[in-house]
Short mmCIF file of C-alpha atoms in Angstrom, two decimals:
data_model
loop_
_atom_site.label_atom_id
_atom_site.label_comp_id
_atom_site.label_asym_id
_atom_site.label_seq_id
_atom_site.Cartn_x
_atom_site.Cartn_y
_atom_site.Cartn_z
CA UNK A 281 174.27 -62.86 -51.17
CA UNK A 282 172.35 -60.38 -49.28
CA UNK A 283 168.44 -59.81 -51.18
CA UNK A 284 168.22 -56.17 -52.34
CA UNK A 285 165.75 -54.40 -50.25
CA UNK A 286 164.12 -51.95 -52.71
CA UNK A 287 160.48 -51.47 -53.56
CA UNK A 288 160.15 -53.48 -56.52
CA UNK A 289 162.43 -56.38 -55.27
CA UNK A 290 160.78 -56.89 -51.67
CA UNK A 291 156.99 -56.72 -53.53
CA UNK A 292 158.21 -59.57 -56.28
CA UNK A 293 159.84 -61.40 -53.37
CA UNK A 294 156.69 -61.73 -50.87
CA UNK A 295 154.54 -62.04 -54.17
CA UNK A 296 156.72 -64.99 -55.20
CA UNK A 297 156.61 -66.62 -52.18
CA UNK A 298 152.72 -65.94 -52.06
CA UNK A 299 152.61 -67.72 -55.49
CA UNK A 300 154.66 -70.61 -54.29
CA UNK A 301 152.60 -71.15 -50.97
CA UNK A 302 156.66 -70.23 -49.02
CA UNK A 303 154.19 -68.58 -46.83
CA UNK A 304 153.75 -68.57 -42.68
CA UNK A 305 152.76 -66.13 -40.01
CA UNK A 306 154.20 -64.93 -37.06
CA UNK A 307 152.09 -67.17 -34.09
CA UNK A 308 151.19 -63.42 -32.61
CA UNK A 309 148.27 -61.46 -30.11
CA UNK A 310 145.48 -60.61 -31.87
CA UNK A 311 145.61 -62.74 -34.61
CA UNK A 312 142.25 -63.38 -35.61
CA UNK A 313 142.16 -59.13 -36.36
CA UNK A 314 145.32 -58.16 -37.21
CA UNK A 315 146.26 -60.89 -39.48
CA UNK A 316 143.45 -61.93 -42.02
CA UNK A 317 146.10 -64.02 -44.46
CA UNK A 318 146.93 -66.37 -41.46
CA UNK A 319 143.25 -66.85 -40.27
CA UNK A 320 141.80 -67.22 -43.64
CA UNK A 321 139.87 -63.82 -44.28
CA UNK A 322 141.79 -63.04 -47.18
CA UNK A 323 143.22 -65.39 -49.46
CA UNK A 324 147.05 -65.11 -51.25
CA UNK A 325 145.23 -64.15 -53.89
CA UNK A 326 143.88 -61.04 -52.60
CA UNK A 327 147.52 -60.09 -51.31
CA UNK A 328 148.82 -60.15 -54.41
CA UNK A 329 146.12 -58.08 -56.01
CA UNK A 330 146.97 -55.65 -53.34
CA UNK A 331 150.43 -55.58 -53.71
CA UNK A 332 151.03 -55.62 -57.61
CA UNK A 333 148.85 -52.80 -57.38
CA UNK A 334 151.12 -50.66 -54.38
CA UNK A 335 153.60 -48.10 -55.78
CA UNK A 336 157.10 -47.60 -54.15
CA UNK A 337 155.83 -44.71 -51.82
CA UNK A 338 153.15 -47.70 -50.40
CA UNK A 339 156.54 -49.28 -48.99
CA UNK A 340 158.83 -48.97 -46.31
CA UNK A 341 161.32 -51.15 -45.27
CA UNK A 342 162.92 -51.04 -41.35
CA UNK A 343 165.42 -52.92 -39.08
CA UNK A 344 163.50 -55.96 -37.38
CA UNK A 345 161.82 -54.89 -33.69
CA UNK A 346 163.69 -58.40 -32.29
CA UNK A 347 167.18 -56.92 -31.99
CA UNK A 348 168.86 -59.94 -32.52
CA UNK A 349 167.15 -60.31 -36.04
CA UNK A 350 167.67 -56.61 -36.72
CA UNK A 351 171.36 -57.11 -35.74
CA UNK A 352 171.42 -60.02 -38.64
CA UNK A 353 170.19 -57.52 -41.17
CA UNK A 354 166.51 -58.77 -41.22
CA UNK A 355 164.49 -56.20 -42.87
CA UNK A 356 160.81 -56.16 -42.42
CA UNK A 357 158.71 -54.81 -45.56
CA UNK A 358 155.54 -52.45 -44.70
CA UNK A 359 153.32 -52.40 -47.65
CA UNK A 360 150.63 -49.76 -46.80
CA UNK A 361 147.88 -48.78 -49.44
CA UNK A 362 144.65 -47.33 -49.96
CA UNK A 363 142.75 -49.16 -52.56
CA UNK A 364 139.01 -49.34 -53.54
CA UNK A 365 138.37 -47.55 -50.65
CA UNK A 366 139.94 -49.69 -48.23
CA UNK A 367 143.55 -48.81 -46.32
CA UNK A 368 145.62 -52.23 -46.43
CA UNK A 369 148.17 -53.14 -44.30
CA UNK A 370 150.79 -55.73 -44.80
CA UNK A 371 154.00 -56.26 -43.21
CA UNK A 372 156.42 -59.34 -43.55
CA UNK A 373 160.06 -60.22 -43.76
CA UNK A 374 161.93 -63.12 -44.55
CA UNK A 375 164.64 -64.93 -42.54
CA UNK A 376 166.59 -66.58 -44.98
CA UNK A 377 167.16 -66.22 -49.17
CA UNK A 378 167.82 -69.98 -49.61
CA UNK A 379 165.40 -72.31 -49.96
CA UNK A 380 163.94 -74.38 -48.64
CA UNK A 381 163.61 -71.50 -45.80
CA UNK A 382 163.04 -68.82 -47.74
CA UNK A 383 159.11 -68.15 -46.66
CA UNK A 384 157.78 -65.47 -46.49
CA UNK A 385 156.64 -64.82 -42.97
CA UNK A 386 153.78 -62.20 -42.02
CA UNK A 387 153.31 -60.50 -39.50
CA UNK A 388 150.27 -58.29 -40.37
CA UNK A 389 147.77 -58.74 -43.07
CA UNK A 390 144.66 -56.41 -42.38
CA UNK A 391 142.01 -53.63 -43.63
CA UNK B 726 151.93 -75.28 -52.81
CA UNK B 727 154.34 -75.87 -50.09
CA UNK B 728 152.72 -78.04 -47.90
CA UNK B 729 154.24 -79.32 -44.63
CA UNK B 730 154.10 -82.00 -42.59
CA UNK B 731 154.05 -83.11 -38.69
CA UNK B 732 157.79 -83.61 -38.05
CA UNK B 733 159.34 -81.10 -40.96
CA UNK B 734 161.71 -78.30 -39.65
CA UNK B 735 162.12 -74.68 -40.95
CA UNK B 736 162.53 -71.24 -39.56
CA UNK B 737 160.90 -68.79 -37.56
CA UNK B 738 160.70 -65.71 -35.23
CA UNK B 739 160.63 -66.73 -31.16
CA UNK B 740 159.30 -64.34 -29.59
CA UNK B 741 159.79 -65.68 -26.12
CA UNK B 742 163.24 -66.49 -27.16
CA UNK B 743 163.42 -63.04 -29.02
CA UNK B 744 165.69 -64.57 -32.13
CA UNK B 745 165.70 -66.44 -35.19
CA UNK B 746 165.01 -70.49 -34.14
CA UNK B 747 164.46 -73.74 -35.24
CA UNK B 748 161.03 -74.44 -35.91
CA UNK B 749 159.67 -78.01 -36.01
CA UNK B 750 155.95 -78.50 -37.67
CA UNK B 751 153.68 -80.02 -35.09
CA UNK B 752 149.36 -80.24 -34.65
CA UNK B 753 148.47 -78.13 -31.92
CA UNK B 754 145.24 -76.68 -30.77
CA UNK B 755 145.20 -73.14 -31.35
CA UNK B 756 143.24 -70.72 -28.77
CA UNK B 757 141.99 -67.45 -31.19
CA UNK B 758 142.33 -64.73 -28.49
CA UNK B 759 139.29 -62.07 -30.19
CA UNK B 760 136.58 -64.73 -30.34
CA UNK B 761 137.84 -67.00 -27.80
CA UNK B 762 137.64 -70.36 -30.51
CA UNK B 763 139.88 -73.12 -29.77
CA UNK B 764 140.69 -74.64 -32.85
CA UNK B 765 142.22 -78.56 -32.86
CA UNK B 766 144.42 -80.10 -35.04
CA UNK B 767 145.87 -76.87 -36.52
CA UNK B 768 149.67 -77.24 -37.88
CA UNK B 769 152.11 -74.73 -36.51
CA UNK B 770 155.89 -74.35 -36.11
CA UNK B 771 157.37 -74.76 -32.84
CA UNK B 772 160.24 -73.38 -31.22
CA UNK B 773 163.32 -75.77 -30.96
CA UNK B 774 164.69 -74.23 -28.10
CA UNK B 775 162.09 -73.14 -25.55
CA UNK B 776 158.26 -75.28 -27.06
CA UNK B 777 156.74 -72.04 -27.89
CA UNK B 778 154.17 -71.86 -31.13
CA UNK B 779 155.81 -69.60 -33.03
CA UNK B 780 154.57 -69.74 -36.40
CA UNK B 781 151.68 -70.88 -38.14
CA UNK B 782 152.23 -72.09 -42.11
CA UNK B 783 149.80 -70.60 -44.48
CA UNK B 784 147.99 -74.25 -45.20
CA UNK B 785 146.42 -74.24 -41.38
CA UNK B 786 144.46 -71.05 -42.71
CA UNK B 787 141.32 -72.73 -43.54
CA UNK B 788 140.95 -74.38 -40.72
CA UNK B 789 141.00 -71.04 -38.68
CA UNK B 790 139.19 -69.40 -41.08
CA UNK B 791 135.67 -72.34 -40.36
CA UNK B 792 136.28 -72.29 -36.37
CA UNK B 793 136.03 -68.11 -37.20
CA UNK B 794 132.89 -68.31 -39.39
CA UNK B 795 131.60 -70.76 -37.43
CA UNK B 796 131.57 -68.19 -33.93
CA UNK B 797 130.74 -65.54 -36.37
CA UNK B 798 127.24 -67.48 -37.07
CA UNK B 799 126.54 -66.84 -33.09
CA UNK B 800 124.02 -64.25 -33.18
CA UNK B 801 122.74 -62.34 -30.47
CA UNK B 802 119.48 -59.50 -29.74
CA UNK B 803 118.24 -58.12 -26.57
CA UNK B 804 114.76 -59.37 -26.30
CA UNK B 805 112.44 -58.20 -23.46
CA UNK B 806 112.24 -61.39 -21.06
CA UNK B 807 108.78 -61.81 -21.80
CA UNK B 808 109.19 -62.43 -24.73
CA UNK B 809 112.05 -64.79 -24.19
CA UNK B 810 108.64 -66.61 -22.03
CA UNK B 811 106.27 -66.55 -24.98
CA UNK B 812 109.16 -68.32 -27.19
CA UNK B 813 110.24 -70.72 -24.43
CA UNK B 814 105.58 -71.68 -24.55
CA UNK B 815 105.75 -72.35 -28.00
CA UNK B 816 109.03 -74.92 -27.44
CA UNK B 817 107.10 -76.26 -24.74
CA UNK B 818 103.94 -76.70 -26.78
CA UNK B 819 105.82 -78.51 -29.54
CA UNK B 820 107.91 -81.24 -27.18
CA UNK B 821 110.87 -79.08 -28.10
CA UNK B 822 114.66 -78.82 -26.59
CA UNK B 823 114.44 -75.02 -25.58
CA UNK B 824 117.71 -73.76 -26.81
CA UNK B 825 118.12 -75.60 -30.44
CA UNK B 826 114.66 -74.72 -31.00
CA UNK B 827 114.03 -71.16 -30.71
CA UNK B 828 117.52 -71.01 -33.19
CA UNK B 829 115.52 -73.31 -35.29
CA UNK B 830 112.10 -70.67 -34.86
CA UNK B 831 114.10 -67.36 -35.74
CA UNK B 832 115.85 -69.09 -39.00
CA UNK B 833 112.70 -70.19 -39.61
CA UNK B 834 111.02 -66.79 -39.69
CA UNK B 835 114.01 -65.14 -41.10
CA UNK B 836 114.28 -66.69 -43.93
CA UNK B 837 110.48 -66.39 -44.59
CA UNK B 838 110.63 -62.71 -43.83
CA UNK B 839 113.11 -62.37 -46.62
CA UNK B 840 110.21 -63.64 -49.16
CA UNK B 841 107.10 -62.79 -47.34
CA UNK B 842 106.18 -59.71 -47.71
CA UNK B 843 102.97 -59.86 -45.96
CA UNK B 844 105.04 -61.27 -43.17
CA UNK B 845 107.47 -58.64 -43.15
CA UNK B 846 104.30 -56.13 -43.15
CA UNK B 847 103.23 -58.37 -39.54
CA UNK B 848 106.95 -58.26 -38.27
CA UNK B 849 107.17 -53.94 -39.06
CA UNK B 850 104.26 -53.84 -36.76
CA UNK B 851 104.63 -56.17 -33.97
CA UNK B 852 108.40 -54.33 -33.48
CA UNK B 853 105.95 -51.82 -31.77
CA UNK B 854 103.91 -53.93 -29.95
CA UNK B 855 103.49 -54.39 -26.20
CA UNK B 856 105.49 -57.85 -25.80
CA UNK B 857 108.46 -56.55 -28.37
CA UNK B 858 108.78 -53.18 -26.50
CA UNK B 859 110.20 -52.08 -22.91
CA UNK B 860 112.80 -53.07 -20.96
CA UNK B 861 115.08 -55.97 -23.12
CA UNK B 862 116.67 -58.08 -20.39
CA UNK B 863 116.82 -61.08 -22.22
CA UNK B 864 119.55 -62.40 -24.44
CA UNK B 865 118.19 -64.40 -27.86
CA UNK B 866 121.40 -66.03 -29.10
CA UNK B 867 121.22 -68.00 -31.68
CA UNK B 868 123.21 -69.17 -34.96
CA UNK B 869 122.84 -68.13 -37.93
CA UNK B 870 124.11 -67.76 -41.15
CA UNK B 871 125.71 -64.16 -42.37
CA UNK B 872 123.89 -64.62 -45.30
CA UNK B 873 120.49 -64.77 -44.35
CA UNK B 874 120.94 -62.31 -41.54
CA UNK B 875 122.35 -59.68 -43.99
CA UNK B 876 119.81 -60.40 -46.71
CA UNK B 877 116.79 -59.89 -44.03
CA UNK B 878 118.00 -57.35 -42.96
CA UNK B 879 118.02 -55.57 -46.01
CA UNK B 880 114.70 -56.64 -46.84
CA UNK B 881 113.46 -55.40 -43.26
CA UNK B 882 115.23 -52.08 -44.20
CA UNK B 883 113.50 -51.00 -47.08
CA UNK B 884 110.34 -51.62 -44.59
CA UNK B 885 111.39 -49.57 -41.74
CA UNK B 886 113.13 -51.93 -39.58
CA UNK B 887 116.83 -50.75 -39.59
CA UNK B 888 118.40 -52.98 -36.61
CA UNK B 889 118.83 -56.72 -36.33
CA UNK B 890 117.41 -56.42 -32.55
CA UNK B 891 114.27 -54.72 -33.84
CA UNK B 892 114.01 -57.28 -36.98
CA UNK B 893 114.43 -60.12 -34.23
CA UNK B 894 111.86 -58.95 -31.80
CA UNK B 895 109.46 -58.60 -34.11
CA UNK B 896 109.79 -61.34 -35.88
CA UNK B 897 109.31 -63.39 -32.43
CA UNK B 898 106.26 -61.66 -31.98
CA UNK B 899 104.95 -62.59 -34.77
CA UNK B 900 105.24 -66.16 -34.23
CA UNK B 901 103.78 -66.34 -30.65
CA UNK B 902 101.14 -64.81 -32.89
CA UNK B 903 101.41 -67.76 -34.87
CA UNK B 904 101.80 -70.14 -32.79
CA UNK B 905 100.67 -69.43 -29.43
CA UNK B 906 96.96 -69.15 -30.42
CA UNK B 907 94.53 -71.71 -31.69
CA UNK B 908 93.84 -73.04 -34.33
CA UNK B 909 97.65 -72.86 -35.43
CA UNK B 910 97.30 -72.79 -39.59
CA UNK B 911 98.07 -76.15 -40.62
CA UNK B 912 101.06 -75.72 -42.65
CA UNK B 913 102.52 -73.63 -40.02
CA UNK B 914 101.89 -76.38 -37.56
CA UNK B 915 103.88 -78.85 -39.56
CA UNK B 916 106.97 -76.67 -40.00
CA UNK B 917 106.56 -76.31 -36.24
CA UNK B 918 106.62 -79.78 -35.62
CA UNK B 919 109.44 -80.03 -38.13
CA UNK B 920 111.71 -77.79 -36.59
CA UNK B 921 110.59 -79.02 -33.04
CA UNK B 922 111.63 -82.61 -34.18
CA UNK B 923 115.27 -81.35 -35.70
CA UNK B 924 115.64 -79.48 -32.27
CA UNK B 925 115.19 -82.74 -30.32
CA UNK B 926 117.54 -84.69 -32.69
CA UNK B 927 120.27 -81.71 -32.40
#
């Protein structure tokens, strides 16, 4: 069964997956800067805070940029937030609902 | 936790193959573009298809995140290049290894400077002096841990000094001061020696 793609059900998703450690990271450019999770500069912990604290106009969710993923239905979920002064950016999808392949995988984590 | 291991499969986003692949969990080394680190022995997922990295599992994030801090603790201030002579004399004097050493001196005074503030008073005013001032063609790179460099330079702020250059040129004066003139205060001479001796052994 396709995963609803709403607000509240793509933020308890990647927060479940944060809890459970389900969690990788797109081996991108840049990674040191634009992905803090994967390098260690924020924890899971700090994710979470962020994102139990986002409201449904913080999200946005869009086709994959790989065609062939966005052709499979792959949504990628854009949490973007300003809290405590800082503007977070986070932005993940998942390739699979069934375990044991259903990580979360990031591709940006930064402030 | 999920934790994986060398040899587990999952999946992951190719980008050289541009779709969905089979990715098997492997230790790489891992080259951080931004700060140039090469990390070893990191755990990532490789492509099935084509042998491309392309994902990295969450539990390899430590071991970015202490090859990151540890370039991070590479610190760097344009020093005029007489200076850089004056500190290179005082390595010299003490049988040191150059390079370890004058890391070693500016630790050394930073972390007094932060409790000192009779020293801090010395390093406020030899920021102005001749051998701290003009033309900085030198490089003094050294490492150094964020916290002591943030916490003198916040002490050094309250007195004036408001840039980690100016903090570091000072304090460098101050111990050519120290140590480039005779008698050198006993104490002072032992730490010297101290840090010389570390320097060799590093």
């Amino acid at each position: 069964m396709k995963p609803p793609e709403g607000f509240l059900a793509a933020r308890t998703r990647v927060i479940a997956a944060l809890k459970d450690g389900r969690v990788q990271h797109d081996a991108r450019d840049a990674l040191a800067e634009k992905n803090l999770l994967a390098v260690g500069a924020v924890t899971p912990a700090e994710v979470i805070s962020v994102l139990e604290r986002c409201r449904g106009g913080d999200h946005t969710a869009s086709p994959h940029h790989a065609s062939a993923l966005a052709d499979r239905g792959v949504k990628v979920h854009v949490f973007e937030t300003a809290q405590s002064g800082e503007c977070w950016y986070i932005k993940a999808y998942f390739l699979s609902a069934a375990p044991p392949d259903d990580n979360a995988i990031f591709i940006s984590v930064h402030h | 936790m999920q934790i994986w291991k060398a040899g587990d499969t999952s999946v992951g986003m190719c980008e050289a193959c541009g779709d969905q692949v089979r990715t098997r969990f492997e230790y790489q080394t891992v080259r951080l573009e931004q700060t140039k680190v090469e990390v070893p022995g990191v755990l990532v997922g490789v492509c099935q298809v084509c042998g491309t990295v392309a994902t990295i599992p969450q539990q390899s994030a430590p071991k970015l995140r202490a090859a990151r801090e540890r370039k991070l603790r590479s610190v760097e201030a344009r020093i005029p290049l007489e200076l850089e002579d004056a500190i290179g004399m005082i390595a010299v004097n003490f049988a040191a290894r150059a390079e370890p050493f004058k890391g070693a001196l500016a630790r050394y005074y930073l972390d007094r400077v932060c409790h000192e503030p009779t020293l801090l008073a010395r390093a406020v005013a030899a920021s102005q002096s001749r051998l701290a001032t003009g033309s900085a063609g030198g490089r003094f790179t050294f490492r150094c841990e964020q916290a002591l460099r943030q916490e003198a330079l916040r002490v050094a702020s309250r007195a004036g000094i408001t840039t980690w250059a100016t903090l570091v040129r000072g304090l460098l004066v101050v111990a050519t001061e120290d140590a480039l003139h005779e008698p050198v205060p006993k104490r002072l001479h032992a730490d010297l020696h101290a840090l010389a001796l570390a320097a060799v052994a590093g």
